[in-house]
Amino acid sequence: MSEPLSTTAAVKPLLEIKNLQVGFQTQNGLVPAVNGIDITLMPGQTLAIVGESGSGKSTTAHAIINLLPGSGRITGGEVLFEGRDLTRLNEKQLEEVRGRMIGFVPQDPMANLNPVWSIGFQVEEAIRANGIATGKEVKQHAIRVLKEAGLADADKRLRQFPHQFSGGMRQRVLIGMGLSSRPKLLIADEPTSALDVTVQRVILDHLATLTREIGTAVLFITHDLGLAAERAEQLVVMYKGKVVESGPSREILENPIHPYTQRLVAAAPSLASRRIQSSQKNLTDLGYSAPRAAAGLDLVEAAEARAGKQAATTTAGGPAIKVDALTKIYKIRGAKRDARDFKAVDDVSFTVERGTTMALVGESGSGKSTVAKLLLRLEDASSGTIAIGGQDTATLRGRALLDLRRTMQPVFQDPYGSLDPLRNIGNTIAEPLQVHRVGDRASRRSRVDELLDQVALPSALATRYPNELSGGQRQRVAIARALALKPEIVILDEAVSALDVLVQAQILRLLADLQAELGLTYLFITHDLAVVRVIADHVCVMQRGKIVESSTVDKVFDNPQQDYTRELLNAIPGANLKLGV
Amino acid sequence: MAFYIFRRFVNYFILSAIATCLAYVVASLALDPASKYYGRNPQPSKQTITNILNGLGVNPDVPVLERLWNWIVNLVVHGSLGNTVGGTSVVDQIVSRSGVSLRLLLIGSVIGAIVGVTLGVWGAVRQYKFSDQVVTYGSYLVFATPTFVIGVLLMIGATALNGAAGMQLINFTGEYSAGLSGSWWDLTADRAVHLLLPTVALVLIGAAGYSRYQRSVMLDVLSADYIRTARAKGRSRNAALVRHGVRVALIPMSTFFAYSFGTLVSGSIMLEIVFSFHGMGEFTLNAITQSDINAVAGSTLFLAVLVLFSSTLSEVLYAALDPRVRN
């Protein structure tokens, strides 16, 4: 990153947000989302806004270019861009600013490209709208923009459609469009949250190089503190629509002042794995142990507790899960009716001891979720065996299969999609009991109360509906539902990936407590290696359907054997931060 | 893409064939073609009636599946759909009448779709504003009004208009003015004037339905991320809505067009009768009242073929709009 320019008195700020207030009009009146924030960004600088969902960080980004969704509107304050107040511009003037002077890279590359128009059309549209080129030059310019964004065969790809692109390639297209007119400011709203860590790293490196070359200032919005600290020289921490702390990234990371920031630092998995490494090298005295305010959320503490427990675990009664040479082949129908085989899972073997946690780590498409489906017998394996508690599951039918399901329950990624919106929480948790005909109405109800208590939710929640709950509460409900049948094994498929860091830390803590209390065996499937350190005992790293490395957590983190594992570890945001060393 | 369309066409072809066979069987079981002869005075002899029924191939003493088989063989080998109870060829009747119906149906459904889609998009963009409310209540009013009432109301309006103008501005009885002769241009103009009111009625019915669906689909699309991205690129709101919104919103509509076509056909049958058009609607209705099995089966086949083509057309439209389903 470039040297901070703020020291030069002659340089005026590029963007100055003064006392900005944004509200959303609802039936109950105006609900404020941003309550008077101040942010100053110098030309060429990178500034990150960090906060959890609902903190108002994205709303701030949208307010700058006045593209607030639905009923949102700016209710006060100024957004000075090169001294001009953007909130006072009319629509026509704003169209001149958008794209041309302020570029925008949106969050979800899957939803931000129109599926029915070709990539070329959408890039050329950005070029035409800003009058960068006309006539035949537009196409040439589009090719140049895409090449810059890192698509080498851009001229061939112009006629392709978004669905023919991977997530990373789409995000490159969006970055290319955002930078196509060499804007002075680029707003990047969680540009890589939907991507794998390794792809995220490559894309953000590329973005940094590009913006440095062009001299574009970047306003970087993210929920990941480690990522923010790694990518930006200035940090702004937002909480409930207010800026709670701002300043140089390193300072905030090393010496967070506001309690919220302290909790954020303690709970960030990306930083935690770094801190765990540090603490093991007896660097604790350098002062990155969690601030006291964050007790109970600190992931380092949790990981250490786990390490102690792990040593004491006895492996009685054989492994809970034993997978041997598991293979799943899908037939893929090609363009000309030819079918070819795709090995989603390729000769995978692993064992999970009772009461321990096995993490299955890999990028999207590595086959880790397919393994979960095979284990749950939601799909049948092409070859290989799965033994649950010593019993081969492939031959189970009817009654016996139902019994298997009872011992093994899943928790899925999306707490919004995995709860039926028309069922109240009590019925949702009781459903597995009804399906398996466990107990009568009264005993089911008391079991629901007991389960809600186990996942630390008030029993009053039983009569509420999912839309009244937060993401973290919903995931607790999903866990309670999984525990209803007193299973021995819980399969957690990206169970914390969709949650904010603080909530994520709480859920991880809950899972650890439940494991200690109930002796559960976890198969923890995730793309986030940072979380693994906190929750798991053993790790299997998967790549293209195969297990490339399998060992204990400490060995994998401290002494990775495979290049791919090293690549994954390096891609953890904040992995390269030199914390006080 | 050609293969995709072809596959869908074969699919619809089989469905149409099954629908037509079912219609034949149901008509054969429900209608009693002999009954009209029993009421005659003097009543024809049993033998005469049997001969007539055998000649038409609708004798209830022959098993229905055997009659169906004969009907299919006759259709495939001779291209014939048998005779009506009046003794004319069903195929000849369909050929002479279909033009009248197709003109009304095609013009009505195409204009209805265009008007409906436009109103739907407009209503979505101006959600809850006065104009949106007017369109909403207007379309519910049309929904709630039986087709023939719409026809009659339009006739009353036209009569009032003619009276006010003091001359016959709008002709609405029959498909063309009786005894008219003249150049091709005069004939066409006369037909166009006669077609006006039933077409307006059909457009109203079609547009009322289409506008509701288009509006709700468009509302979904309006909040799509790529619309915001297009605006962040520097495009104006309207350009982003038209370029990125409408095309996506039309994708589910293209399927809806095909399935709502059937509704329009039944609407046009009523309108043909109200406006005294001698088209397929009148033919179908007469066939049922006269217990004419061959004519019912023939007109069902005609409708099935129409639905076959409109469905295939909607698949072509779908593939043209959405690159994801191609290849």
PDB file of C-alpha atoms in Angstrom, chain A residues 62 65 67 91 95 98-99 102 104 106 108 111-117 121-122 125-126 129-130 161 163 174 177 337, chain B residues 3 7 224-226 228-237 239-240 243-245 247-248 251 321-324 326-327:
ATOM      1  CA  HIS A  62     -24.733   2.688  -0.838  1.00  0.00           C
ATOM      2  CA  ILE A  65     -23.524   6.953  -4.401  1.00  0.00           C
ATOM      3  CA  LEU A  67     -28.248   3.844  -4.363  1.00  0.00           C
ATOM      4  CA  GLU A  91     -30.282  12.276 -10.426  1.00  0.00           C
ATOM      5  CA  GLU A  95     -25.279   9.488 -12.942  1.00  0.00           C
ATOM      6  CA  ARG A  98     -21.450   7.008 -10.557  1.00  0.00           C
ATOM      7  CA  GLY A  99     -19.108   4.793 -12.526  1.00  0.00           C
ATOM      8  CA  ILE A 102     -16.752   6.491  -8.095  1.00  0.00           C
ATOM      9  CA  PHE A 104     -18.509   0.179  -7.260  1.00  0.00           C
ATOM     10  CA  PRO A 106     -20.643  -5.322  -5.246  1.00  0.00           C
ATOM     11  CA  ASP A 108     -22.214 -11.240  -4.505  1.00  0.00           C
ATOM     12  CA  ALA A 111     -26.296 -11.993  -8.221  1.00  0.00           C
ATOM     13  CA  ASN A 112     -24.657  -8.884  -9.607  1.00  0.00           C
ATOM     14  CA  LEU A 113     -24.214  -9.933 -13.199  1.00  0.00           C
ATOM     15  CA  ASN A 114     -27.408 -10.134 -15.203  1.00  0.00           C
ATOM     16  CA  PRO A 115     -27.797 -13.799 -16.227  1.00  0.00           C
ATOM     17  CA  VAL A 116     -29.408 -13.038 -19.574  1.00  0.00           C
ATOM     18  CA  TRP A 117     -26.848 -10.639 -21.049  1.00  0.00           C
ATOM     19  CA  PHE A 121     -22.621  -6.547 -23.211  1.00  0.00           C
ATOM     20  CA  GLN A 122     -22.329  -5.801 -19.515  1.00  0.00           C
ATOM     21  CA  GLU A 125     -22.425  -1.014 -21.059  1.00  0.00           C
ATOM     22  CA  ALA A 126     -20.185   0.331 -18.303  1.00  0.00           C
ATOM     23  CA  ALA A 129     -22.434   4.766 -19.926  1.00  0.00           C
ATOM     24  CA  ASN A 130     -19.356   6.705 -18.894  1.00  0.00           C
ATOM     25  CA  PHE A 161     -22.657 -15.591 -20.322  1.00  0.00           C
ATOM     26  CA  HIS A 163     -23.363 -18.856 -15.891  1.00  0.00           C
ATOM     27  CA  LEU A 174     -17.160  -6.846 -11.682  1.00  0.00           C
ATOM     28  CA  MET A 177     -16.252  -2.844 -14.636  1.00  0.00           C
ATOM     29  CA  ARG A 337     -25.875 -35.653 -25.129  1.00  0.00           C
TER      30      ARG A 337
ATOM     31  CA  PHE B   3     -32.330 -30.002 -30.412  1.00  0.00           C
ATOM     32  CA  ARG B   7     -37.319 -32.244 -27.934  1.00  0.00           C
ATOM     33  CA  ALA B 224     -32.223  -7.609  -8.026  1.00  0.00           C
ATOM     34  CA  ASP B 225     -28.606  -6.764  -7.353  1.00  0.00           C
ATOM     35  CA  TYR B 226     -27.673  -6.442 -11.017  1.00  0.00           C
ATOM     36  CA  ARG B 228     -28.263  -1.659  -8.725  1.00  0.00           C
ATOM     37  CA  THR B 229     -24.940  -2.640 -10.289  1.00  0.00           C
ATOM     38  CA  ALA B 230     -26.088  -1.296 -13.644  1.00  0.00           C
ATOM     39  CA  ARG B 231     -26.958   1.994 -11.969  1.00  0.00           C
ATOM     40  CA  ALA B 232     -23.624   2.012 -10.126  1.00  0.00           C
ATOM     41  CA  LYS B 233     -21.997   1.775 -13.563  1.00  0.00           C
ATOM     42  CA  GLY B 234     -23.593   5.115 -14.350  1.00  0.00           C
ATOM     43  CA  ARG B 235     -26.741   4.096 -16.215  1.00  0.00           C
ATOM     44  CA  SER B 236     -29.962   5.937 -15.536  1.00  0.00           C
ATOM     45  CA  ARG B 237     -32.697   4.207 -13.567  1.00  0.00           C
ATOM     46  CA  ALA B 239     -32.236   2.445 -18.797  1.00  0.00           C
ATOM     47  CA  ALA B 240     -31.260  -0.061 -16.109  1.00  0.00           C
ATOM     48  CA  ARG B 243     -32.260  -3.163 -20.302  1.00  0.00           C
ATOM     49  CA  HIS B 244     -31.804  -5.411 -17.303  1.00  0.00           C
ATOM     50  CA  GLY B 245     -35.255  -5.718 -15.767  1.00  0.00           C
ATOM     51  CA  ARG B 247     -35.887  -9.135 -20.281  1.00  0.00           C
ATOM     52  CA  VAL B 248     -35.425 -11.132 -17.091  1.00  0.00           C
ATOM     53  CA  ILE B 251     -38.659 -15.267 -18.925  1.00  0.00           C
ATOM     54  CA  LEU B 321     -34.563 -14.766 -23.659  1.00  0.00           C
ATOM     55  CA  ASP B 322     -32.544 -16.982 -21.350  1.00  0.00           C
ATOM     56  CA  PRO B 323     -29.087 -18.129 -22.446  1.00  0.00           C
ATOM     57  CA  ARG B 324     -28.959 -20.574 -19.548  1.00  0.00           C
ATOM     58  CA  ARG B 326     -29.697 -23.130 -24.519  1.00  0.00           C
ATOM     59  CA  ASN B 327     -27.673 -26.201 -25.572  1.00  0.00           C
TER      60      ASN B 327
END
